[in-house]
PDB file of C-alpha atoms in Angstrom:
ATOM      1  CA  UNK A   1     239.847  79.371 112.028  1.00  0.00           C
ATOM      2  CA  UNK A   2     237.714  80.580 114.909  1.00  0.00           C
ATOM      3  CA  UNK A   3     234.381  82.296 114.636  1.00  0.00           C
ATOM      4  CA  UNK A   4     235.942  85.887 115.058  1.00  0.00           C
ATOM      5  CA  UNK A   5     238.481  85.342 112.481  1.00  0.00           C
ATOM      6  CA  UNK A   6     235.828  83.939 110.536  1.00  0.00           C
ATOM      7  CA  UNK A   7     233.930  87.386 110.706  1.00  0.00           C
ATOM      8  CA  UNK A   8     236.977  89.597 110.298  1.00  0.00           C
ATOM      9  CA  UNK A   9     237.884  87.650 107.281  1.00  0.00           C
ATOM     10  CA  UNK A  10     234.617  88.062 105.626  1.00  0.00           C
ATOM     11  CA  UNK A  11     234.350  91.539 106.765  1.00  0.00           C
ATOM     12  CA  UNK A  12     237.323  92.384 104.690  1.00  0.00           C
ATOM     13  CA  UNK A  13     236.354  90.037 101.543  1.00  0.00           C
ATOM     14  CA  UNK A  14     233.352  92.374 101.739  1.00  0.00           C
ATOM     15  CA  UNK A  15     235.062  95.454 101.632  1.00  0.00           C
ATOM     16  CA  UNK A  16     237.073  94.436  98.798  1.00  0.00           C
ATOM     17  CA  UNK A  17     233.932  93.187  97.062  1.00  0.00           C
ATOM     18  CA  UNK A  18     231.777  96.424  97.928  1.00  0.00           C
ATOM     19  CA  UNK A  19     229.034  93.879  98.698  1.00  0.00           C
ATOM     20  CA  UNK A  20     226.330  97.444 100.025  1.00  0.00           C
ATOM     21  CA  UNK A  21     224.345  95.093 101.969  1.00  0.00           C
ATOM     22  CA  UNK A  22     226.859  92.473 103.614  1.00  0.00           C
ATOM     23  CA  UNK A  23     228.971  95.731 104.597  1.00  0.00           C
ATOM     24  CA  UNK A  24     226.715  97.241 107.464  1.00  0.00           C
ATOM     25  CA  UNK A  25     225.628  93.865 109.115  1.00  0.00           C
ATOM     26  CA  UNK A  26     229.547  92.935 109.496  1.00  0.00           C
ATOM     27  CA  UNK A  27     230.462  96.175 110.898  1.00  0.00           C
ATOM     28  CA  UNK A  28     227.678  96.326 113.483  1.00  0.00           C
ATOM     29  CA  UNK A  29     228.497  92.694 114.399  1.00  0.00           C
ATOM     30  CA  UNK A  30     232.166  93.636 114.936  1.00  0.00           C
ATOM     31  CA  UNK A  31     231.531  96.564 117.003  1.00  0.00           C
ATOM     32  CA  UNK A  32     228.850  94.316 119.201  1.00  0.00           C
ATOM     33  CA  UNK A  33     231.520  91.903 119.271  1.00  0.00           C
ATOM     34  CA  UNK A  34     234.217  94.634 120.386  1.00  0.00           C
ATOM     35  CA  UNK A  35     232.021  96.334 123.266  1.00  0.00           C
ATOM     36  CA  UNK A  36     231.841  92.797 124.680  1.00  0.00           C
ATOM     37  CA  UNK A  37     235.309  92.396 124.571  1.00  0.00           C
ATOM     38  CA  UNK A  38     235.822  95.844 126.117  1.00  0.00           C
ATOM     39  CA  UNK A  39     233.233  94.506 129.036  1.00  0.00           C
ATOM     40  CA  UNK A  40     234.808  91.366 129.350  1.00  0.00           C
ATOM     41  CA  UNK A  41     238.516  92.773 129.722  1.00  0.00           C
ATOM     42  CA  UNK A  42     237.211  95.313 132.484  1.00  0.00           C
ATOM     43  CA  UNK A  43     236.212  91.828 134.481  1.00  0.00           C
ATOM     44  CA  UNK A  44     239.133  90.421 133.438  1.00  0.00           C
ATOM     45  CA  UNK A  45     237.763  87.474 131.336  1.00  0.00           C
ATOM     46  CA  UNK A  46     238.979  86.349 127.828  1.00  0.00           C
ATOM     47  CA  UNK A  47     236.170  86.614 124.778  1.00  0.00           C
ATOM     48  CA  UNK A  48     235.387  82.774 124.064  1.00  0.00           C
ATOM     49  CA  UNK A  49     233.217  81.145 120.801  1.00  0.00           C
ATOM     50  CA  UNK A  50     229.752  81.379 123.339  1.00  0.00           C
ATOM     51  CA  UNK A  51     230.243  84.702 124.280  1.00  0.00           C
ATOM     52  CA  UNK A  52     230.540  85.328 119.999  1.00  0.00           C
ATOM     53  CA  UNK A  53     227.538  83.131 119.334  1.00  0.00           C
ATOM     54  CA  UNK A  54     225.759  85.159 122.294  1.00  0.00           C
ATOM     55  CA  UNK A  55     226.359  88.218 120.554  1.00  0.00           C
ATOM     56  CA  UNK A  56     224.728  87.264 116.978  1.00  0.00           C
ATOM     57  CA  UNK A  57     222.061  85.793 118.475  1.00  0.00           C
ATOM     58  CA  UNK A  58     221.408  89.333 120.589  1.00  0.00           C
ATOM     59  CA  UNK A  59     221.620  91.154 116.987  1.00  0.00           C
ATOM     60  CA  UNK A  60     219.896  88.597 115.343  1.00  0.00           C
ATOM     61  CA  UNK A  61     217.023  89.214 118.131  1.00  0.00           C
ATOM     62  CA  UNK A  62     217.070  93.058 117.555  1.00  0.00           C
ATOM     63  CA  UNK A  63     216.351  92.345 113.618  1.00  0.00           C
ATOM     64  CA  UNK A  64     213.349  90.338 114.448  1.00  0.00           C
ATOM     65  CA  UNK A  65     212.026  92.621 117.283  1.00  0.00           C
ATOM     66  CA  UNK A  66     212.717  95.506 114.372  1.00  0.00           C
ATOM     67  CA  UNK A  67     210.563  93.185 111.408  1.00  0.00           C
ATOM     68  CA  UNK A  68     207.730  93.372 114.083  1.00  0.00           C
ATOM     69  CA  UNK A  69     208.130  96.832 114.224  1.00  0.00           C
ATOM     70  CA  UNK A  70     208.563  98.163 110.710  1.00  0.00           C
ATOM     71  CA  UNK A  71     205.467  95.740 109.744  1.00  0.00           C
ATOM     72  CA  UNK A  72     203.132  96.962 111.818  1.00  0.00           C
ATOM     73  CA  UNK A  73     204.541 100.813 110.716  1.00  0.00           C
ATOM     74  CA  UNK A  74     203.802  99.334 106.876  1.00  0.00           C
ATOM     75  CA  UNK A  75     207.497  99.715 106.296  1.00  0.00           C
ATOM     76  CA  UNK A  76     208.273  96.736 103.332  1.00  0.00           C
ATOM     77  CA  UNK A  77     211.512  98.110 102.843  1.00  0.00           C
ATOM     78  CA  UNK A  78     212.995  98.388 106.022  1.00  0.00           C
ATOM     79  CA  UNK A  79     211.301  94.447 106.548  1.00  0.00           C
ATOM     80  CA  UNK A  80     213.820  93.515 103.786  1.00  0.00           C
ATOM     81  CA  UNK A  81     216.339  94.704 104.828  1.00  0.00           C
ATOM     82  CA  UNK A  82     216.415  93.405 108.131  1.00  0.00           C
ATOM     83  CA  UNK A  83     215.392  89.873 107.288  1.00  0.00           C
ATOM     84  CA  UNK A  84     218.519  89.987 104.543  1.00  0.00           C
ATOM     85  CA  UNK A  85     220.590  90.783 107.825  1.00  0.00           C
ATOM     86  CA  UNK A  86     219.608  87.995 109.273  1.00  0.00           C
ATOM     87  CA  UNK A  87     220.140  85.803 106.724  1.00  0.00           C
ATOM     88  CA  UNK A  88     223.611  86.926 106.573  1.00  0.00           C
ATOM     89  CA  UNK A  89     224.282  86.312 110.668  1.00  0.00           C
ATOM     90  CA  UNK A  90     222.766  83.360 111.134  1.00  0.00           C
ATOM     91  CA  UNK A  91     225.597  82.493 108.625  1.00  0.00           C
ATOM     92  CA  UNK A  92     227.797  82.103 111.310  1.00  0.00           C
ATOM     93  CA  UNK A  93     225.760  80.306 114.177  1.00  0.00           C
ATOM     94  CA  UNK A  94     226.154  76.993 114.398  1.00  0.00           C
ATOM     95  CA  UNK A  95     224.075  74.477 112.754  1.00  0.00           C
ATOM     96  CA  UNK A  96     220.628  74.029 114.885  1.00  0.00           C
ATOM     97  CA  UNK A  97     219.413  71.068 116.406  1.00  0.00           C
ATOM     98  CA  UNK A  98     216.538  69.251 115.047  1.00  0.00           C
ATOM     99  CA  UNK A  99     213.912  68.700 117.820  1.00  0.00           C
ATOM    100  CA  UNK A 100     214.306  65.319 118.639  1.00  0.00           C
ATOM    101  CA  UNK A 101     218.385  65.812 119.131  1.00  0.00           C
ATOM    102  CA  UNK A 102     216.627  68.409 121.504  1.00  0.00           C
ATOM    103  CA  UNK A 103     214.432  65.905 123.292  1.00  0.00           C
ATOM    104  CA  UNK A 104     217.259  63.313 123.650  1.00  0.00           C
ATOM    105  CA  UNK A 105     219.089  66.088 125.369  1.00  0.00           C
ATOM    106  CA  UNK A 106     216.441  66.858 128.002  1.00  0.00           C
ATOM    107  CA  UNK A 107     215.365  63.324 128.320  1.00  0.00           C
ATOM    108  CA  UNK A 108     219.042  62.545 129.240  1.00  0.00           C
ATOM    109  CA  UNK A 109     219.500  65.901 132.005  1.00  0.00           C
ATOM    110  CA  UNK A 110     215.435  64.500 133.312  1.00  0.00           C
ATOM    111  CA  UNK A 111     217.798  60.882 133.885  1.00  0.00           C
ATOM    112  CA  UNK A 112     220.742  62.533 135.666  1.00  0.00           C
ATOM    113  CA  UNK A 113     218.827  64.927 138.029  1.00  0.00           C
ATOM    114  CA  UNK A 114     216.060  62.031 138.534  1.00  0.00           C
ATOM    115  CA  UNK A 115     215.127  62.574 141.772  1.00  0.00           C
ATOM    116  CA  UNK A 116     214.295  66.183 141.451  1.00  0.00           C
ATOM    117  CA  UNK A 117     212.474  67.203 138.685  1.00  0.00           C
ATOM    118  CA  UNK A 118     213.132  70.918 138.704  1.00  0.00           C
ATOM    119  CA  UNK A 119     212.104  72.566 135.864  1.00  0.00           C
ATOM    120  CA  UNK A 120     214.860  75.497 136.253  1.00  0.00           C
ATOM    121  CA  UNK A 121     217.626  73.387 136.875  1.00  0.00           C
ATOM    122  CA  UNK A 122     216.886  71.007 133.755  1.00  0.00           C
ATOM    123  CA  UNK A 123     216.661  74.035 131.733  1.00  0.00           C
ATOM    124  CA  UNK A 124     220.377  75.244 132.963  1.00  0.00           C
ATOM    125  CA  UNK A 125     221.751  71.935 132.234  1.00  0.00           C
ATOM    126  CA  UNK A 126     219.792  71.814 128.701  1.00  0.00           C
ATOM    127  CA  UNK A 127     220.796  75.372 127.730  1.00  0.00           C
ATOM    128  CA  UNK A 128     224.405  74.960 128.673  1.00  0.00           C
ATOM    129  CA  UNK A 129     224.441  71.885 126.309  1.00  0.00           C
ATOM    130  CA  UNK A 130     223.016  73.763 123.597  1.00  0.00           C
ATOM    131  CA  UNK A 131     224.041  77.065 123.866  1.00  0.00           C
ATOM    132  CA  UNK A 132     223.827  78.754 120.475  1.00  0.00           C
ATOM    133  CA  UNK A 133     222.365  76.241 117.977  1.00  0.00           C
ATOM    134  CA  UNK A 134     218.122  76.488 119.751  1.00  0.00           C
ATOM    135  CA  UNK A 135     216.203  79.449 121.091  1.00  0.00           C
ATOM    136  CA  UNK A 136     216.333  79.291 124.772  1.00  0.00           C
ATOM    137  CA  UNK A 137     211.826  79.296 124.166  1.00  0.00           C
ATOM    138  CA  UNK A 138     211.452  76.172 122.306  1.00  0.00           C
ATOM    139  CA  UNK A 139     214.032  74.376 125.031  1.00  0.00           C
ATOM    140  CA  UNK A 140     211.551  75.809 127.774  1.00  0.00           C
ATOM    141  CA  UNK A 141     208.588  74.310 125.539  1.00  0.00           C
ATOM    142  CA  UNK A 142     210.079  70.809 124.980  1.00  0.00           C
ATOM    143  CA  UNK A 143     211.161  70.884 128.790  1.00  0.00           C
ATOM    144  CA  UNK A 144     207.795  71.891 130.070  1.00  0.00           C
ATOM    145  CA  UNK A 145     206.615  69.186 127.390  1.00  0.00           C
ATOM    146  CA  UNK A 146     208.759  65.971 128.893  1.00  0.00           C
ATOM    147  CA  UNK A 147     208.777  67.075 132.473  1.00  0.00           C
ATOM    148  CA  UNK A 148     204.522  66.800 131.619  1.00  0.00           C
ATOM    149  CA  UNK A 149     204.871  63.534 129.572  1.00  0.00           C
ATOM    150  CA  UNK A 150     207.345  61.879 132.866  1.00  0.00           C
ATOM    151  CA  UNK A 151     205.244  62.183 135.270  1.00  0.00           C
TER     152      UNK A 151
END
């Protein structure tokens, strides 16, 4: 079962549950996951797993952007509530890389672009190797980090 059958699946187990909270988060995932499917069709491209896991991170992004928000409005609730949303995406990302799977990653991509030791392109390779399971900011740390420690 892939990702989006996963969601559409769960989705309706919700539904027929009446789980109040799950509920929402599915349905604004879906319709994330539907207006990039809309966009993709238009350039005439077929939705793929990365292009799912793109979307939850983007919504799992807006949640945390939103915590910032309602915390420094002294909003508790609304915190709550938007951390239990997250919990119930990140459900579906893939499991996350511990840092040192990270490192042997980027110490590998330093080893096949050796001569150059371009900080950009190492973080293209990296990220396309990764895609979904680390936050593109703690690749551009560790990168930074063994491009620092190579030389």
């Amino acid at each position: 079962m892939n990702l989006l059958e996963k969601i559409n699946k769960d989705y309706q187990e919700s539904l027929l549950k009446k789980e109040t909270k799950k509920i929402p988060t599915l349905k604004l995932l879906r319709a994330a996951i539907q207006n990039l499917t809309i966009e993709l069709r238009a350039r005439k491209k077929e939705l793929k797993e990365e292009e799912i896991i793109q979307a939850l991170q983007r919504e799992i992004k807006k949640r945390k952007e939103a915590i910032v928000l309602y915390e420094r409005g002294g909003r508790p609730d609304l915190v709550l509530k938007e951390k239990e949303e997250i919990e119930i995406l990140s459900a579906y990302l893939p499991p996350a890389l511990s840092e040192s799977e990270i490192k042997k990653i980027i110490q590998q991509k330093i080893k096949e672009l050796s001569p150059e030791k371009n900080f950009g392109k190492i973080m293209k390779e990296v990220m396309k190797e990764v895609a979904g399971r680390v936050e593109g900011t703690k690749v551009a740390a560790l990168v930074k980090e063994e491009l620092n420690q190579s030389e």
